[in-house]
mmCIF file of C-alpha atoms in Angstrom:
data_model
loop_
_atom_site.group_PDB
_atom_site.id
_atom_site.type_symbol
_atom_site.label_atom_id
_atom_site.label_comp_id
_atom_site.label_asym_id
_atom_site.label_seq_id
_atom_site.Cartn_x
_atom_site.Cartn_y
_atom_site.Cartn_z
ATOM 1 C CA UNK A 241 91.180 115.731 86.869
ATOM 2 C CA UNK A 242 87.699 114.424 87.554
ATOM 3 C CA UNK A 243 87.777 111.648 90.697
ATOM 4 C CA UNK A 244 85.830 109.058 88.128
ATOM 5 C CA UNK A 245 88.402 109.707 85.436
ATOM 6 C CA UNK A 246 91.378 109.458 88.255
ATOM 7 C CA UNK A 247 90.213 105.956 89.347
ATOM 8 C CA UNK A 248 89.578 104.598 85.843
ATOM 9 C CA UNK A 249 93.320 105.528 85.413
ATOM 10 C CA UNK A 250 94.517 104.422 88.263
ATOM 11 C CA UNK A 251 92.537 100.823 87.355
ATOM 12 C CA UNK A 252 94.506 101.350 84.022
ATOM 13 C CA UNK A 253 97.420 101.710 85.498
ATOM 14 C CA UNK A 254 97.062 98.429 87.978
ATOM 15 C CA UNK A 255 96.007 96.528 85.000
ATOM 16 C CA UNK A 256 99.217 97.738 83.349
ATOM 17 C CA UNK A 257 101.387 96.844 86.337
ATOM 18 C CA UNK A 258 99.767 93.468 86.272
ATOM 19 C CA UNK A 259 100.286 92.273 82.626
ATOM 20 C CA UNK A 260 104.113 93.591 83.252
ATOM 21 C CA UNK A 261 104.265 90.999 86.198
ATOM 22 C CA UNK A 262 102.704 88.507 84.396
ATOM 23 C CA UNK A 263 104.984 88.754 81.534
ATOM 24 C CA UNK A 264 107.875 88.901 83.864
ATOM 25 C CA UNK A 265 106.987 85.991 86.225
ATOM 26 C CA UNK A 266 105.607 83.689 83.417
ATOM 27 C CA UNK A 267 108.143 84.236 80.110
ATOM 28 C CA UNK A 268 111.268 86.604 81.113
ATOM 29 C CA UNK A 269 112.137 84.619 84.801
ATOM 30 C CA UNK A 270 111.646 81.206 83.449
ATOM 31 C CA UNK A 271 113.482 81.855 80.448
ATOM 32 C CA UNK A 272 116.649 83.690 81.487
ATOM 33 C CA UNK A 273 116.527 80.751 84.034
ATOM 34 C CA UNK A 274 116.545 78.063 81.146
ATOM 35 C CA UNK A 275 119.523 79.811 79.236
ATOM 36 C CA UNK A 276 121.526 79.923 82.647
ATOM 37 C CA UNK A 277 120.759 76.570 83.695
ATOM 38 C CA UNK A 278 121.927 75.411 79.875
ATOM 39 C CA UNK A 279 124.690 77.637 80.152
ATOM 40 C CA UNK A 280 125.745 76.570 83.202
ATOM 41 C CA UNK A 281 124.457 72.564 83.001
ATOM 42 C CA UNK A 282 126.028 71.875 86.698
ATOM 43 C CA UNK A 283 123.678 74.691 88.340
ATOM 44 C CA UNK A 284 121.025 72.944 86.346
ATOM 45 C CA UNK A 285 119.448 71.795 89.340
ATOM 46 C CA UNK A 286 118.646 75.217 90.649
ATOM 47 C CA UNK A 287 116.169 76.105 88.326
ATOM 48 C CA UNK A 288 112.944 75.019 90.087
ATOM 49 C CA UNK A 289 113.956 75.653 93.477
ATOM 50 C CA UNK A 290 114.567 79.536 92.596
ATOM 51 C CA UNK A 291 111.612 79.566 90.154
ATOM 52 C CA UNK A 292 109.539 78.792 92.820
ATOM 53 C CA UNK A 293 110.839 81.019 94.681
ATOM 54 C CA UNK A 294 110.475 83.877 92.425
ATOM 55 C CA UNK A 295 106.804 83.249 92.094
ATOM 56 C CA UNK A 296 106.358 82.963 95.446
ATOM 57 C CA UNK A 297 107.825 86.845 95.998
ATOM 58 C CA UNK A 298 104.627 87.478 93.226
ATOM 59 C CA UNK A 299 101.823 86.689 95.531
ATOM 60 C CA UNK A 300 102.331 90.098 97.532
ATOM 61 C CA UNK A 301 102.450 91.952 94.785
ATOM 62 C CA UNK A 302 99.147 90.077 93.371
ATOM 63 C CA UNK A 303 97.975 91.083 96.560
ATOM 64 C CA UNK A 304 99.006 94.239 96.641
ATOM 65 C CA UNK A 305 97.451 95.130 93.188
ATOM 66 C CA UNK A 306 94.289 93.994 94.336
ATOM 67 C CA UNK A 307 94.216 96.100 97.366
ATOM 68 C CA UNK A 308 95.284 99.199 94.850
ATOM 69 C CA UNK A 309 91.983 98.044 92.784
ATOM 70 C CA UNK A 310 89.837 97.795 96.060
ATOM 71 C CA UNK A 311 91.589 102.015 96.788
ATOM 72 C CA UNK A 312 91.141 103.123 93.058
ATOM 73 C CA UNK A 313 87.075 101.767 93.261
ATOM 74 C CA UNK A 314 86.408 103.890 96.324
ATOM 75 C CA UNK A 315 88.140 106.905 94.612
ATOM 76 C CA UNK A 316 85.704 106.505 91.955
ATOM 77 C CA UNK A 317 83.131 106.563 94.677
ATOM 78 C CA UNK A 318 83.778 109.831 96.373
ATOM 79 C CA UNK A 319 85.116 107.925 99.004
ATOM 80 C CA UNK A 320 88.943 108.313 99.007
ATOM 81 C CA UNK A 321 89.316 109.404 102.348
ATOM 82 C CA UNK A 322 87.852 106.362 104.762
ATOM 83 C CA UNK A 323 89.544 103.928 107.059
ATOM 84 C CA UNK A 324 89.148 101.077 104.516
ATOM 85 C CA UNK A 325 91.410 103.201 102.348
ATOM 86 C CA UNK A 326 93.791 103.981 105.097
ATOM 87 C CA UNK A 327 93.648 100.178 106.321
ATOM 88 C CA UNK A 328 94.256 98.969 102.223
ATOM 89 C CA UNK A 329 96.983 101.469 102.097
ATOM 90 C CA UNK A 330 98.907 99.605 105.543
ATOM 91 C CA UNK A 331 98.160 96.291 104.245
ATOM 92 C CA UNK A 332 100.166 97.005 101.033
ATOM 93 C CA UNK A 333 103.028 98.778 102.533
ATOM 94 C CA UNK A 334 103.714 95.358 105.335
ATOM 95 C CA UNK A 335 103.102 93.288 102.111
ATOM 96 C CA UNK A 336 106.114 95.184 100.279
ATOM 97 C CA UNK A 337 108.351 95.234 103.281
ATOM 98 C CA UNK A 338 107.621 91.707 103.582
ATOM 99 C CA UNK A 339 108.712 90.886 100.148
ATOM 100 C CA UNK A 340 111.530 92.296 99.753
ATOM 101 C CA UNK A 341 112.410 91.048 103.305
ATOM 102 C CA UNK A 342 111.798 87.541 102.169
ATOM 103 C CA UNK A 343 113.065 87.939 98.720
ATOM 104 C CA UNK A 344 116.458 88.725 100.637
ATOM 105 C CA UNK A 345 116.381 85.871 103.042
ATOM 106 C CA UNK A 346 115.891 83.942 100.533
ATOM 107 C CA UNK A 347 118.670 84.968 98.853
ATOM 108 C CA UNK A 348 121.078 84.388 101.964
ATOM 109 C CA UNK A 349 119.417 80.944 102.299
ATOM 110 C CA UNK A 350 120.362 80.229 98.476
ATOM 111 C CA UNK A 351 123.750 81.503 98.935
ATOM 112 C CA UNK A 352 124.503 78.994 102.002
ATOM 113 C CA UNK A 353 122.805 75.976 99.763
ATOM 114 C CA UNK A 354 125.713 77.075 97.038
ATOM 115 C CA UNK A 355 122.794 77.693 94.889
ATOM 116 C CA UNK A 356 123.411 81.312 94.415
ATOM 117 C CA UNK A 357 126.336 83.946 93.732
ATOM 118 C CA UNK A 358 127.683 87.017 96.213
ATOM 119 C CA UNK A 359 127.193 89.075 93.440
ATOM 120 C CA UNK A 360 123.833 88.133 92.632
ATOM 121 C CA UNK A 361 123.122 88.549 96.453
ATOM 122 C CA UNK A 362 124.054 92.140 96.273
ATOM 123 C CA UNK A 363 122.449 92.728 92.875
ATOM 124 C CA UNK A 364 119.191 91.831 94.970
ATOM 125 C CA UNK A 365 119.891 94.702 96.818
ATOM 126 C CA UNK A 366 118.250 97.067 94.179
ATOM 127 C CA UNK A 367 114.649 95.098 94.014
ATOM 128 C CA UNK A 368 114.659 95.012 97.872
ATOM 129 C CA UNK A 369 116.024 98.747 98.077
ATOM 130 C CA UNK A 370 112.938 99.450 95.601
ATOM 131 C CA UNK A 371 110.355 97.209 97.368
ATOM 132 C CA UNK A 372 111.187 99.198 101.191
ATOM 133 C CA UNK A 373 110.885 101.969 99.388
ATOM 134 C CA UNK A 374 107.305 101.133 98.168
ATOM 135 C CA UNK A 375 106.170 100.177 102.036
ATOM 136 C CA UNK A 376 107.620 103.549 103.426
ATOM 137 C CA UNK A 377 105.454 105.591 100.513
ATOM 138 C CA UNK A 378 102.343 103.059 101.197
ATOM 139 C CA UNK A 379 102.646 104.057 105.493
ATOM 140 C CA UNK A 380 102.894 107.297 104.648
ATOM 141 C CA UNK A 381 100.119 107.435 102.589
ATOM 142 C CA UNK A 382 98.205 105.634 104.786
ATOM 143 C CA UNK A 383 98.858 107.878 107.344
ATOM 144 C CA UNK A 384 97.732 110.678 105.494
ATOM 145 C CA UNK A 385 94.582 108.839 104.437
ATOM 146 C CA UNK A 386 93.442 108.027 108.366
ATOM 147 C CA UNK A 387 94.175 111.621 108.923
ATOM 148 C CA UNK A 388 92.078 112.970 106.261
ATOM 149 C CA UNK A 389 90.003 110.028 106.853
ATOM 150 C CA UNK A 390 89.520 111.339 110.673
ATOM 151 C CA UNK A 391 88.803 115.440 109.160
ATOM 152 C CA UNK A 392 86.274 114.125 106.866
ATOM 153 C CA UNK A 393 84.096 112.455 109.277
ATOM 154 C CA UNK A 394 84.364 115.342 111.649
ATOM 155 C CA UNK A 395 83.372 117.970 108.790
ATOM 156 C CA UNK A 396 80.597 115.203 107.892
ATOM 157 C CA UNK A 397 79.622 115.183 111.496
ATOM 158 C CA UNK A 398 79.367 118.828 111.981
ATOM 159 C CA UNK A 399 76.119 120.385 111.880
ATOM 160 C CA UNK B 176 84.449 109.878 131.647
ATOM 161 C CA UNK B 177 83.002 112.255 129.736
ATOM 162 C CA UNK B 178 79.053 112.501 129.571
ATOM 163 C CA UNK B 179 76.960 113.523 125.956
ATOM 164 C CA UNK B 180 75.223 116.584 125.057
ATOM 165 C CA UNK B 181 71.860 115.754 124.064
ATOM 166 C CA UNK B 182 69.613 117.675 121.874
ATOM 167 C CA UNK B 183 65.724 117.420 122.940
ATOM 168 C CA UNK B 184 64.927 118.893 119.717
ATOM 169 C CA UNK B 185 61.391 116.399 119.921
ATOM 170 C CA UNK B 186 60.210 118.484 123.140
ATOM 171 C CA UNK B 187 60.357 121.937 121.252
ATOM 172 C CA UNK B 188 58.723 120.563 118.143
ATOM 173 C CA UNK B 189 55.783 119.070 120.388
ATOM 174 C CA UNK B 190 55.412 122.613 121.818
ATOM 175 C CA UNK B 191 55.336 124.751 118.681
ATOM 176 C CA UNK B 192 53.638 121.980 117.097
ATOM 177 C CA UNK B 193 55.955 121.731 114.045
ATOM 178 C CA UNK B 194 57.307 119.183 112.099
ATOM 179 C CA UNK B 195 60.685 117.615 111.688
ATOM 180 C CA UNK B 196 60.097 118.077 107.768
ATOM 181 C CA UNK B 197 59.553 121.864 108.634
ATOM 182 C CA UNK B 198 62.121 122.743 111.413
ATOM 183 C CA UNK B 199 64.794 121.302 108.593
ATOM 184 C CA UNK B 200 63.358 123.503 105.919
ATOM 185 C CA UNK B 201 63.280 126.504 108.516
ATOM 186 C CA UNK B 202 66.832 125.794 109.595
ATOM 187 C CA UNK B 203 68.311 125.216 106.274
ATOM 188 C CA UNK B 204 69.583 121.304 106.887
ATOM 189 C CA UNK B 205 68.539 118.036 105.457
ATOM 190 C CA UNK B 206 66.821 115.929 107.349
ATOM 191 C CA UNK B 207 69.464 113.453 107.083
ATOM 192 C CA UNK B 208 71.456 116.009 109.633
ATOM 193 C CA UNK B 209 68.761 116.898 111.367
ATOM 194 C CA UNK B 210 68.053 113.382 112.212
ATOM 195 C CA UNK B 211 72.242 112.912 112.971
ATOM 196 C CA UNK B 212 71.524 116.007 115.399
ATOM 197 C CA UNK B 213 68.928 113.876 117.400
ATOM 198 C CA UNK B 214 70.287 110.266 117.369
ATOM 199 C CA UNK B 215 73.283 112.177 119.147
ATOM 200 C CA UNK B 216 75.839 111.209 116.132
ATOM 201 C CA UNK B 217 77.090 114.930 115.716
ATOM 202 C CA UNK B 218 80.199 115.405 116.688
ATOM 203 C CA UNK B 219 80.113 119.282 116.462
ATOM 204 C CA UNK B 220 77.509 122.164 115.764
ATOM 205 C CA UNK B 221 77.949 125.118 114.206
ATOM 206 C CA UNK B 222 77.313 128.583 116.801
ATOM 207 C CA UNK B 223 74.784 129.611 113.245
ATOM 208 C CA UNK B 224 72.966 126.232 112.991
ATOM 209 C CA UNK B 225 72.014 126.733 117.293
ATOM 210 C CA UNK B 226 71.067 130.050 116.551
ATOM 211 C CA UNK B 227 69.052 129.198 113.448
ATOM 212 C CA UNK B 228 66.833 126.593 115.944
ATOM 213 C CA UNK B 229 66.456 128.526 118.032
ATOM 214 C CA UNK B 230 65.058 131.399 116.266
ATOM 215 C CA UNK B 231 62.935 128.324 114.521
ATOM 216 C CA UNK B 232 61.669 126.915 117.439
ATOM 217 C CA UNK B 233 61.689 130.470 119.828
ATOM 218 C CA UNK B 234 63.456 128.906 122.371
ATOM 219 C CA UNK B 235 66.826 129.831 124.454
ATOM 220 C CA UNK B 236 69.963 127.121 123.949
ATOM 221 C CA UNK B 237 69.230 125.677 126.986
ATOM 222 C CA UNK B 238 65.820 124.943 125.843
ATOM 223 C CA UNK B 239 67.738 122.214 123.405
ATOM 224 C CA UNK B 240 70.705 121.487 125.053
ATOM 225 C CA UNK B 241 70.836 118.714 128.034
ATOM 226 C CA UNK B 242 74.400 117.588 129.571
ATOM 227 C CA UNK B 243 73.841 113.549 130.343
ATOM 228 C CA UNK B 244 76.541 111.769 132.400
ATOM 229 C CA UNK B 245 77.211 108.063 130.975
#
């Protein structure tokens, strides 16, 4: 696969991951929270506290997505092994273990506010499993990046 | 701390009265190496490339090469 039709895909693919977040943060979260809080009238009250929660655990994967952008335009450049690649690559990985770190803390906090359930606590467990999962695969690509990063300017360097 | 290799590729080119445009050409690099050769940005040289300046230039390695303590 050609590097300029690799990073038009991978653009595709961000784009992709985007409109799913959008459609998840802005429709399916607020309205599975509506039916519960009608279903359940005297947890009414939680609605905005954990909706605003919930979008707040969006902004590093915003983030995150634009960093992939930033990676997938230098690709298309010839220029997928550079520090700025390597650096983009770290960033993302602290900003997913940094989610799901605070998308579990806030959980616990909920919880002790007796504005959550054990169970749901637990069921948490799989998005925050999923999001440490993302920062390990981010640091070790990054890794590999700065070490390719570190060949390539040697063999560009060499005479 | 370590010192830099320096390559006084300028004095050779003064004595065989050649240009930068034609040692490149001679060599076999682009000038956009050759000039990374004498800013002192080149982090390694090939054994061939030494031996193809100084067949270019008729000069020994040492001719080139100067050891500078920093």
């Amino acid at each position: 696969m050609k590097q300029k039709s690799l990073a038009r895909w991978l653009k595709a693919a961000i784009v992709g991951v985007g409109l799913c977040l959008a459609v998840v943060y802005l429709l399916v979260i607020p309205d599975f929270g509506k039916s519960i809080a009608a279903a359940n009238p005297e947890f009414a009250f939680c609605y905005w506290p954990w909706l605003i929660f919930l979008w707040c655990t969006a902004l590093p994967c915003v983030a995150a997505l634009i960093l992939g952008w930033t990676v997938a335009g230098r690709i298309g450049k010839d220029r997928s092994f550079c520090m700025e690649n390597a650096r983009a690559l770290r960033t993302v990985a602290y900003l997913a273990a940094g989610d799901a770190a605070f998308f579990f803390l806030g959980n616990v906090v909920f919880l002790l506010l007796n504005m959550n359930h054990p169970g749901i606590v637990l069921l948490s467990l799989v998005p925050e499993f999923a999001g440490a999962c993302i920062a390990i695969a981010a640091a070790a690509l990054s890794h590999l990046v700065r070490k390719a990063a570190e060949l390539q300017e040697q063999s560009d360097y060499t005479i | 701390m370590e010192g830099e290799i320096i390559f006084n590729i300028d004095v050779m080119l003064a004595k065989r009265k050649m240009s930068v445009t034609q040692l490149a050409e001679k060599v076999g690099i682009t000038l956009a190496n050759m000039s990374i050769l004498k800013t002192g940005k080149a982090k390694a040289v090939k054994v061939t490339t030494l031996a193809k300046l100084c067949e270019a230039l008729d000069c020994q390695p040492g001719d080139l090469l100067e050891y500078r303590k920093t």
